[in-house]
mmCIF file of C-alpha atoms and ligand atoms in Angstrom:
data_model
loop_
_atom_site.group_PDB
_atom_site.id
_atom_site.type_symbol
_atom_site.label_atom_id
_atom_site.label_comp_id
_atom_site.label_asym_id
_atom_site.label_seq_id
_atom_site.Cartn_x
_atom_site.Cartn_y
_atom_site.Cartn_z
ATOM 1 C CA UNK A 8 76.618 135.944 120.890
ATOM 2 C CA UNK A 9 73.649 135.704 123.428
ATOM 3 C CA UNK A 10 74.417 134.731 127.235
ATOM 4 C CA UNK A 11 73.554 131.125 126.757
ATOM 5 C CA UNK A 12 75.460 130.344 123.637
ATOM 6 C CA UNK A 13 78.372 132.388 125.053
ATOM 7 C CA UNK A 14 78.191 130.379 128.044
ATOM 8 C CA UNK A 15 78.032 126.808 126.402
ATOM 9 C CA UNK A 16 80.881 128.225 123.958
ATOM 10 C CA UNK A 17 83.254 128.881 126.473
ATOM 11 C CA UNK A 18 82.537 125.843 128.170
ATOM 12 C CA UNK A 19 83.097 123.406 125.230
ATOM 13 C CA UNK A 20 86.497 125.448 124.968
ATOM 14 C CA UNK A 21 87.695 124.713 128.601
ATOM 15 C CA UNK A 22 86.452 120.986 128.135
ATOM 16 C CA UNK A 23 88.626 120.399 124.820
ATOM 17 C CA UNK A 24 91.086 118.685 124.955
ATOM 18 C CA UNK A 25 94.734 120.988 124.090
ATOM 19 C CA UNK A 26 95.953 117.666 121.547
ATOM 20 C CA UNK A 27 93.195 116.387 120.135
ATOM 21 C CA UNK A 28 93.233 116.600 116.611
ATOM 22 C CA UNK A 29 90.433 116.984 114.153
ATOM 23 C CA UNK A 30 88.507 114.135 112.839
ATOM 24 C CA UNK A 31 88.207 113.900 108.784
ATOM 25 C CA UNK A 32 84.922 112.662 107.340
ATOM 26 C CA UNK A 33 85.102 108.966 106.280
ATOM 27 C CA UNK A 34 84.677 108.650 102.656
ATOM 28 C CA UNK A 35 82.165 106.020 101.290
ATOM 29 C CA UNK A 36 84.700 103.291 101.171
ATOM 30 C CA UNK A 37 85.428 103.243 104.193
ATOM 31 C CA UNK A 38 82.192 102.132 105.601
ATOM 32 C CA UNK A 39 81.374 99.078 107.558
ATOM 33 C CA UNK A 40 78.401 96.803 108.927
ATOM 34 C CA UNK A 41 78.158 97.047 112.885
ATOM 35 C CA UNK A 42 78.685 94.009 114.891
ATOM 36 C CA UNK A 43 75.512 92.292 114.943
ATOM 37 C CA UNK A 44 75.510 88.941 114.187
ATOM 38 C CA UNK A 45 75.251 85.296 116.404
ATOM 39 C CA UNK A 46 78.514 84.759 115.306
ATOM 40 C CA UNK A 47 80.045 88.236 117.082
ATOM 41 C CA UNK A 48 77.749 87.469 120.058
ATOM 42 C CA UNK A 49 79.339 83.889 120.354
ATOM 43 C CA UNK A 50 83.196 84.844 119.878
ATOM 44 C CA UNK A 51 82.601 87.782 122.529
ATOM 45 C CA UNK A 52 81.200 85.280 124.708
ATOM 46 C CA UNK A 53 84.099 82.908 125.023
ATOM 47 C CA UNK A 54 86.455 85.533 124.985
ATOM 48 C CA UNK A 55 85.000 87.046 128.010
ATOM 49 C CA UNK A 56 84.921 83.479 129.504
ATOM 50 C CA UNK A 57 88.439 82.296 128.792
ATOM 51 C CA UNK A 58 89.551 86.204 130.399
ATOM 52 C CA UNK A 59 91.039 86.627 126.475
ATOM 53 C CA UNK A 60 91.996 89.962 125.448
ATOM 54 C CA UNK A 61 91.815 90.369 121.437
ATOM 55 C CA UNK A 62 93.151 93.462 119.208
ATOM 56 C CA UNK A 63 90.406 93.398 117.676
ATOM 57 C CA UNK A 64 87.913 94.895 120.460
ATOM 58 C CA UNK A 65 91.537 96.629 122.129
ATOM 59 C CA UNK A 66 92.441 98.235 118.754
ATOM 60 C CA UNK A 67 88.662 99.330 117.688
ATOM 61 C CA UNK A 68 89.365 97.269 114.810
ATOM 62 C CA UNK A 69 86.925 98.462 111.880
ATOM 63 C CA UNK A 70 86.577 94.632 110.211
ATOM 64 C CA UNK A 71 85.052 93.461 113.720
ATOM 65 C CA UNK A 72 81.612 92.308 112.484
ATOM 66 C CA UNK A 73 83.150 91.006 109.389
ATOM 67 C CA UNK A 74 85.939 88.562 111.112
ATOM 68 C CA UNK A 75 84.223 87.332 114.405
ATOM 69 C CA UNK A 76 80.320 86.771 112.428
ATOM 70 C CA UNK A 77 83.512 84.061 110.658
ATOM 71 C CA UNK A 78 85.160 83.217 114.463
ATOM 72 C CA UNK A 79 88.376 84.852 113.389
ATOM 73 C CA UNK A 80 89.518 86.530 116.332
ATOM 74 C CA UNK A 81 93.235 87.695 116.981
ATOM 75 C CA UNK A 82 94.038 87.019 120.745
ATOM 76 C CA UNK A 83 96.094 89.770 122.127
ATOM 77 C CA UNK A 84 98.315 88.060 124.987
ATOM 78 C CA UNK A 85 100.167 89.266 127.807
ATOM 79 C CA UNK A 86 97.253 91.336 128.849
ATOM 80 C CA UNK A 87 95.406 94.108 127.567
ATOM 81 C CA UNK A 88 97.517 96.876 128.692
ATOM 82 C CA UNK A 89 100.585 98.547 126.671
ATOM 83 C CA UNK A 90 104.022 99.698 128.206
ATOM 84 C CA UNK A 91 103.918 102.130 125.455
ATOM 85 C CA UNK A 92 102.104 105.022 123.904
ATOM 86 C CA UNK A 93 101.899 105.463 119.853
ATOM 87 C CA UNK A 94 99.893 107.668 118.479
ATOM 88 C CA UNK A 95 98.220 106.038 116.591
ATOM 89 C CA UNK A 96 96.902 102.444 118.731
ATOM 90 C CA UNK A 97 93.715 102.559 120.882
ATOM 91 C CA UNK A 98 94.960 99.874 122.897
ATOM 92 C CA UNK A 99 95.186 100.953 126.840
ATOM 93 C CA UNK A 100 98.695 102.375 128.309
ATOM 94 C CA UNK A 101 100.096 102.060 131.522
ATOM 95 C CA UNK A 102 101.362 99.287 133.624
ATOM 96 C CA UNK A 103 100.356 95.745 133.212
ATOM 97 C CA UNK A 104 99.352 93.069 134.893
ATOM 98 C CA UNK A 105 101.398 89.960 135.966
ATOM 99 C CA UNK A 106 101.279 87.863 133.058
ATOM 100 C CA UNK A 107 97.984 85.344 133.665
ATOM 101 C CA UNK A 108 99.640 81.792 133.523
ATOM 102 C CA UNK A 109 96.460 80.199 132.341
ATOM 103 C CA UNK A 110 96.109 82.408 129.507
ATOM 104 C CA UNK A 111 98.376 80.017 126.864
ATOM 105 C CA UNK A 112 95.917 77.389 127.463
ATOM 106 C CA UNK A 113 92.655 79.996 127.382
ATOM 107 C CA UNK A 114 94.227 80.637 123.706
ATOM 108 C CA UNK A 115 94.616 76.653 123.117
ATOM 109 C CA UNK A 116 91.069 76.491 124.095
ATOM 110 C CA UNK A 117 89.472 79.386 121.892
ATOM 111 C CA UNK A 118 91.214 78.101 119.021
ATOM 112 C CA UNK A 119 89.703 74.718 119.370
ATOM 113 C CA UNK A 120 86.435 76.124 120.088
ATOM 114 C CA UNK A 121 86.485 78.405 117.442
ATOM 115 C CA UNK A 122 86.939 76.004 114.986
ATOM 116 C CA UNK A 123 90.226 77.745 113.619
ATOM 117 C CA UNK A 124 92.329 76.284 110.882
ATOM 118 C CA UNK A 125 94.803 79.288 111.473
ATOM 119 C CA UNK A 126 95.629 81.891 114.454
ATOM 120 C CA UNK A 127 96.495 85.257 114.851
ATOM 121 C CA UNK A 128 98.378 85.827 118.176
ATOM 122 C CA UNK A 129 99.768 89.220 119.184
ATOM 123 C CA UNK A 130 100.584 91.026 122.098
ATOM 124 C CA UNK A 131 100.609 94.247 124.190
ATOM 125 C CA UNK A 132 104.489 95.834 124.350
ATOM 126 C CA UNK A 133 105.723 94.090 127.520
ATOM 127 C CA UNK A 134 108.884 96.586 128.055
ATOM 128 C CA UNK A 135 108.612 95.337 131.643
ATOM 129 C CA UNK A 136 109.537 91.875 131.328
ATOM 130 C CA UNK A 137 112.890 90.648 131.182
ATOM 131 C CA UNK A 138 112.427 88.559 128.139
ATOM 132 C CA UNK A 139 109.728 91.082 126.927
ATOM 133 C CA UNK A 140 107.419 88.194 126.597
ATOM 134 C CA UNK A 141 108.635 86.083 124.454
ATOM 135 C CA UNK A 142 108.372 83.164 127.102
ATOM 136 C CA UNK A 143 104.769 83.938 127.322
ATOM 137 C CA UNK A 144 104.511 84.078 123.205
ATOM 138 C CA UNK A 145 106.477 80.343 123.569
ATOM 139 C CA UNK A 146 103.941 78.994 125.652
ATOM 140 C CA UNK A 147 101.127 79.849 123.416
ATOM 141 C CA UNK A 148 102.872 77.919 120.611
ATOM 142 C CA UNK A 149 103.674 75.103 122.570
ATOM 143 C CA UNK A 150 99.873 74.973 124.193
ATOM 144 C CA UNK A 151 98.210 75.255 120.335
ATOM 145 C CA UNK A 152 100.480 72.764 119.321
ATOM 146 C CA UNK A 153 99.108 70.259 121.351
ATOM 147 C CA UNK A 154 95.656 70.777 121.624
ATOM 148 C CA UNK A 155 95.061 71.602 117.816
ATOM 149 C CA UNK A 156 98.220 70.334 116.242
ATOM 150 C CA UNK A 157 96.770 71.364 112.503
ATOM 151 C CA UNK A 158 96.089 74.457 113.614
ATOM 152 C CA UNK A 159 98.727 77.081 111.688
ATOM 153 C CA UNK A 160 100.620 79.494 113.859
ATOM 154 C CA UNK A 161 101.195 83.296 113.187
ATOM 155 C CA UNK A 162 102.416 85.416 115.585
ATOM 156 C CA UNK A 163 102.428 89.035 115.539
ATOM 157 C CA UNK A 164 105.137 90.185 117.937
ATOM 158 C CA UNK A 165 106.576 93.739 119.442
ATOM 159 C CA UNK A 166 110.012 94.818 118.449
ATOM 160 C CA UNK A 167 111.222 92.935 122.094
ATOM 161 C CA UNK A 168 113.179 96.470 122.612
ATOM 162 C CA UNK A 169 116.775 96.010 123.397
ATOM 163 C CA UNK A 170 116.019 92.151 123.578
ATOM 164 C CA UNK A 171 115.223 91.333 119.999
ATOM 165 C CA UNK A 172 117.853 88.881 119.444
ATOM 166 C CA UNK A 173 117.540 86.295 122.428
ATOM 167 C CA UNK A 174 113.334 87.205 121.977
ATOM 168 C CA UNK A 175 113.624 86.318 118.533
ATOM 169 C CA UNK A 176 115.659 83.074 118.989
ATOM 170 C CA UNK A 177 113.591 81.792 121.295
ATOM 171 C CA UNK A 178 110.409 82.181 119.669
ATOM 172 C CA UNK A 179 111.806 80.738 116.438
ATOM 173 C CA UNK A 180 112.932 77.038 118.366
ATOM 174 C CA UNK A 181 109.188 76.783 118.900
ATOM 175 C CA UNK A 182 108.569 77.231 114.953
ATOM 176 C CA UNK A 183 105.387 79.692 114.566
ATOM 177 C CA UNK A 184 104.006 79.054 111.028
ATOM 178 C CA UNK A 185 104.507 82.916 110.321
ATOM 179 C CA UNK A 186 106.421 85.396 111.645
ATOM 180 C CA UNK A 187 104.983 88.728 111.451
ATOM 181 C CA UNK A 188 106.209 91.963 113.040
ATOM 182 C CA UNK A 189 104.983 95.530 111.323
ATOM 183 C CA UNK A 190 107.017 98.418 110.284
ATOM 184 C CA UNK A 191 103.561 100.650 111.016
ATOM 185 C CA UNK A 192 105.216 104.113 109.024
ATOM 186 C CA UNK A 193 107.814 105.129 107.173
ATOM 187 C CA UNK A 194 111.096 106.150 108.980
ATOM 188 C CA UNK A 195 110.564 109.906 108.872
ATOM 189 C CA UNK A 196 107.421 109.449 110.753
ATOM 190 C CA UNK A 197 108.396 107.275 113.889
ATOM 191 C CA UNK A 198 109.628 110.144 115.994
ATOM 192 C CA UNK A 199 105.400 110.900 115.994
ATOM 193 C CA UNK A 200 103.962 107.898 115.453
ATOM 194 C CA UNK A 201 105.978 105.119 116.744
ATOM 195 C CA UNK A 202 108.057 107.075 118.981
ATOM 196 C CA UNK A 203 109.262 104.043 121.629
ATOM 197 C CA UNK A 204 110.668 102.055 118.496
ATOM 198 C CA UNK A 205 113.427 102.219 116.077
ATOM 199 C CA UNK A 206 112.856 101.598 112.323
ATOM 200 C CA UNK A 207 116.324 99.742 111.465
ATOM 201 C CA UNK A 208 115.381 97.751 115.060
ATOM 202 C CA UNK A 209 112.249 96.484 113.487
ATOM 203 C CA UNK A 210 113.711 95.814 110.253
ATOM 204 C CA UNK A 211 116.515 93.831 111.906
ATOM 205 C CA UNK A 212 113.932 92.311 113.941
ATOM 206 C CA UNK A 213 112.477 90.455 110.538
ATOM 207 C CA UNK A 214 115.887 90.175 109.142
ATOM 208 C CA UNK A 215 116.880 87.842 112.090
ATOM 209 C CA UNK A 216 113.778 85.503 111.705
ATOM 210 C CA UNK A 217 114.877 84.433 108.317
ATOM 211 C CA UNK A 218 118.526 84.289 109.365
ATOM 212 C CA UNK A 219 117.390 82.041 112.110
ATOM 213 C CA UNK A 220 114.798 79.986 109.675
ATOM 214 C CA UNK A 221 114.080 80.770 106.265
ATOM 215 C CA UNK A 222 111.760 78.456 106.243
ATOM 216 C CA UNK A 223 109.517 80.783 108.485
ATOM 217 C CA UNK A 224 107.123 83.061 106.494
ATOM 218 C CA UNK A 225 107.736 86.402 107.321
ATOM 219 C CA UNK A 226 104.755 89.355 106.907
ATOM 220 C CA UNK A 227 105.002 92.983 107.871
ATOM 221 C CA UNK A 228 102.273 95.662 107.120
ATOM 222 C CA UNK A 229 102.365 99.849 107.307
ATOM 223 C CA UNK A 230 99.253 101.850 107.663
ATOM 224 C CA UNK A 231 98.930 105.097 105.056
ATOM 225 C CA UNK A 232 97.163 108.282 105.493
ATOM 226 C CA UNK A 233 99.568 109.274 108.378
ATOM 227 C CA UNK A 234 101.273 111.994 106.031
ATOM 228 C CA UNK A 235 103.691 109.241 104.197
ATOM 229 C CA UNK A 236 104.785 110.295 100.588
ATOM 230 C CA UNK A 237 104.440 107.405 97.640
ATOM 231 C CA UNK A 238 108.732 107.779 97.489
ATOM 232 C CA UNK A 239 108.782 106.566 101.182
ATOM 233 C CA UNK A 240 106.485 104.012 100.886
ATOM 234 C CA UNK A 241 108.363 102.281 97.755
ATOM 235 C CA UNK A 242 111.180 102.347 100.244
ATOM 236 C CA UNK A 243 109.595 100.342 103.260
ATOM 237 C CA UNK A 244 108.768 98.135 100.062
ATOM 238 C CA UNK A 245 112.324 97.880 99.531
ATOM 239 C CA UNK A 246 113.208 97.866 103.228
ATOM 240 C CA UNK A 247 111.385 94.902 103.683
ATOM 241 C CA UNK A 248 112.291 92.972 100.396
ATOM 242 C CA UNK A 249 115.997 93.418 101.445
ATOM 243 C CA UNK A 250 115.310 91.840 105.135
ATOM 244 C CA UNK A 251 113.564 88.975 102.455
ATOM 245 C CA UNK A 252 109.922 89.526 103.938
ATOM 246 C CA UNK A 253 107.685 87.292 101.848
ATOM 247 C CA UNK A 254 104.460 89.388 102.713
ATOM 248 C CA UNK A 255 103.354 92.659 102.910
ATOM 249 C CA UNK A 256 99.932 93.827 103.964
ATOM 250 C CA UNK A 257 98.853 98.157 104.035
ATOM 251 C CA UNK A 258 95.663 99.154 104.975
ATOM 252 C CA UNK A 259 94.133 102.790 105.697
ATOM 253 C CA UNK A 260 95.359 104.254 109.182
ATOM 254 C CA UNK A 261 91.927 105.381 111.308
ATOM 255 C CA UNK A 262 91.954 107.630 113.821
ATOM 256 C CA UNK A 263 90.870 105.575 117.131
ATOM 257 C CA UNK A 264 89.827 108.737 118.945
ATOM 258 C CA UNK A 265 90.454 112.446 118.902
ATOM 259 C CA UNK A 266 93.674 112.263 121.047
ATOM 260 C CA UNK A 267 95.131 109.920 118.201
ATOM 261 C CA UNK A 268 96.889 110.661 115.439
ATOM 262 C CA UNK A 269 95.011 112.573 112.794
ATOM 263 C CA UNK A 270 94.102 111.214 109.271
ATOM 264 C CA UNK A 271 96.496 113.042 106.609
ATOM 265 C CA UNK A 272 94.412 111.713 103.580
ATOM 266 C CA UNK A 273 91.995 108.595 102.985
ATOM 267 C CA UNK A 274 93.987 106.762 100.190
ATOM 268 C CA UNK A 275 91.614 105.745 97.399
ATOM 269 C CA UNK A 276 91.232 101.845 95.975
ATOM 270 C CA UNK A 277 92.483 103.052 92.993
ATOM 271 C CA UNK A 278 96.368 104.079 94.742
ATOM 272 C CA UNK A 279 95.889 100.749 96.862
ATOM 273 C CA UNK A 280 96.029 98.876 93.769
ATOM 274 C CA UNK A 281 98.569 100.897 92.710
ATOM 275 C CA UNK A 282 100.717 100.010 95.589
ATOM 276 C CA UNK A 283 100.201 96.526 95.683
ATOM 277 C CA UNK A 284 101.429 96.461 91.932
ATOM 278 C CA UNK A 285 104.519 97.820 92.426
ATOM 279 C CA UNK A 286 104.861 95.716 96.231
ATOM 280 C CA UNK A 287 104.469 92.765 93.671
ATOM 281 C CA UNK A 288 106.820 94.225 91.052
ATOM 282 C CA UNK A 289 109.580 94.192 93.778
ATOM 283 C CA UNK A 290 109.158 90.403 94.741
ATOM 284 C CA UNK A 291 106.786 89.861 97.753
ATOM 285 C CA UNK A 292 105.265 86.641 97.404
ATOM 286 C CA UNK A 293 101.961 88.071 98.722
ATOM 287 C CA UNK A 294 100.682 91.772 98.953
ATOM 288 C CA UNK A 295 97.267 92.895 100.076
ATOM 289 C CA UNK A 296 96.316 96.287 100.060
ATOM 290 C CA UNK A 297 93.553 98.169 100.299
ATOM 291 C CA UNK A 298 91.617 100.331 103.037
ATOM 292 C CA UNK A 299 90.322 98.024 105.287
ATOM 293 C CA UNK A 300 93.499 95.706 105.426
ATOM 294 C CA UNK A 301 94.728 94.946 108.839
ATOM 295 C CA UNK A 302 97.881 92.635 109.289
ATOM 296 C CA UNK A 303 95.087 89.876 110.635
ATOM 297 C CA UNK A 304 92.176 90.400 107.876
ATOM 298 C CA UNK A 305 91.679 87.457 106.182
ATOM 299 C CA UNK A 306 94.776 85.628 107.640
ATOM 300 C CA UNK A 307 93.701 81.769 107.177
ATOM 301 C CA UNK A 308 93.109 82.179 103.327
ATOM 302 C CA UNK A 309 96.287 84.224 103.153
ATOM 303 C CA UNK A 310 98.169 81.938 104.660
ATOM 304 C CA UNK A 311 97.400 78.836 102.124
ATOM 305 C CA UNK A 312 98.053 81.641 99.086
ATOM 306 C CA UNK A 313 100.854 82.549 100.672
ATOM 307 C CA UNK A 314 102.176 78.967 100.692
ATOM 308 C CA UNK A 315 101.404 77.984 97.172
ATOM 309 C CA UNK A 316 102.822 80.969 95.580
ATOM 310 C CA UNK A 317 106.273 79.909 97.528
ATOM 311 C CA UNK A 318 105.785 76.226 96.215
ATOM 312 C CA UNK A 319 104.869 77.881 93.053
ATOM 313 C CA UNK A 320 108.054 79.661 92.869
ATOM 314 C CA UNK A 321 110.275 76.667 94.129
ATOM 315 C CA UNK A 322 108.635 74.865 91.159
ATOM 316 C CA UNK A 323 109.834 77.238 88.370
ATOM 317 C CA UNK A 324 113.277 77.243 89.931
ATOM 318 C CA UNK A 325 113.205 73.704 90.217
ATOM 319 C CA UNK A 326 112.240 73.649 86.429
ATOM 320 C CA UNK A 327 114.430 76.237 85.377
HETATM 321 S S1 LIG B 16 91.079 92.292 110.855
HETATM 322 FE FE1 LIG B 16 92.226 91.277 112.495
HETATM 323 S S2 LIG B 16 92.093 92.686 114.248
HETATM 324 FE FE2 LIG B 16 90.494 93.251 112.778
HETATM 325 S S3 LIG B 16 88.671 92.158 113.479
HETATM 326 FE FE3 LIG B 16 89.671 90.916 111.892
HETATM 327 S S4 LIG B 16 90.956 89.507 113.071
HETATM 328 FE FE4 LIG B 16 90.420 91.175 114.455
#
């Protein structure tokens, strides 16, 4: 090797970083259009002017130009800065801010202004708080409520470590439209992915919103490609039937940056559709699956097929 190249070698080898894993080439259905549109340039706008934080910039979320060119944003409360660390979210770690009190009535706001029919709202992990943030999640409700009372409410909520119950309680009194909290992995693989959470705590987590009100729609969503086999997978399916979720979204995990988890395998269409047949086989009242499904993507439409196929289904029993 001559000087030069020996020199740049060695210093591209002190510069890596000791964890970062390898990226794996995206495979043509995985593409997507860059943000361009008025529509993007609007939604950023007000989101920088009502001091919003959304998962979808936080979490490089690949549907982006797709959702906000629509004005579908999904508001990430509490801040924009995560008590935890999983390997496999982009969205900043460390300690957070004070919680902004303003920021349930910046969310009232965007939602009128954007025009939507039905809201995403999520959060950072708030292991600092005493209530986790379920107060916070509360307000939100209680603020959309009155400014666009026909405005539908999902919420999209951590596991409220060691707080789940009185978290969950709380949030149900203020009756969210859906209830959606996701199982990310299967079990085998939280140690590394998920390692601050419990699986059986998240799936008691769901459990207790339908104990509480099963009139509540509950939704949970994995991502594959972390190294999952199709045996563990059908159990989450089953996992989540038994805790009586009615929806269940999967999508293709993507690798945020080099320091994140690496992709395992791209899972084709063809074993999306695969998955969402037996998902449907086992008695979810909606599945959607495929690569670029994120537990927000296409959440309004959802949301109305999500609530005939239930008065579908109360209609055959009725008839029965
Ligand atoms: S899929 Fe969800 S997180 Fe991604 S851009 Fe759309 S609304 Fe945002």
């Amino acid at each position: 090797m001559a000087s030069g190249a020996l020199h740049r070698y060695l210093r591209a080898m002190s510069e890596a970083d000791p964890i970062a894993a390898p990226r794996m080439r995206k495979p043509d259905w995985i593409r997507v259009k860059a943000p361009v549109s008025a529509g993007y340039a609007e939604t950023r706008k007000l989101m920088r002017r009502l001091n919003l934080a959304t998962v979808c910039e936080e979490a490089a979320c690949p549907n982006i130009g797709e959702c906000w060119t629509k004005k579908h944003a999904t508001v990430m409360i509490l801040g924009d800065t995560c008590t935890r660390a999983c390997a496999f979210c982009n969205v900043k770690t460390g300690m957070p801010r004070a919680v902004d009190p303003l920021e349930p009535e910046h969310v009232a706001v965007a939602a009128a202004e954007l025009g939507l029919t039905h809201i995403v709202v999520t959060s950072v992990d708030r292991d600092d708080l005493p209530d986790g943030g379920a107060s916070q999640f509360v307000k939100v409700i209680e603020a959309l409520r009155r400014s666009t009372p026909s405005t539908t409410i999902e919420i999209l909520t951590p596991d409220f470590r060691n707080k789940a119950e009185a978290a969950v309680e709380r949030i149900i009194a203020a009756r969210p439209d859906v209830y959606n909290h996701n199982l990310e992995t299967v079990p085998r693989l939280y140690p590394t992915i998920r390692p601050g959470a419990r699986y059986y705590a998240s799936l008691r987590l769901l459990e207790s919103v339908k104990r509480h009100d099963p009139s509540i729609f509950t939704k949970s969503g994995i991502m594959v490609g972390l190294g999952e086999q199709r045996l563990e997978v059908h159990q989450v399916m089953d996992d989540m039937r038994s805790a009586d979720v009615d929806f269940l979204t999967m999508g293709q995990y993507l690798q945020p940056t080099p320091r994140h988890a690496a992709v395992e395998e791209f899972v084709t269409p063809q074993a999306f559709s695969a998955y969402a047949a037996i998902a449907r086989a086992k008695g979810f009242l909606l599945v959607a699956a495929s690569p670029l499904t994120r537990s927000s993507y296409h959440a309004g439409d959802d949301f109305e097929r999500m609530r005939a196929a239930r008065e579908a289904k109360l209609a055959s029993v009725r008839t029965a």
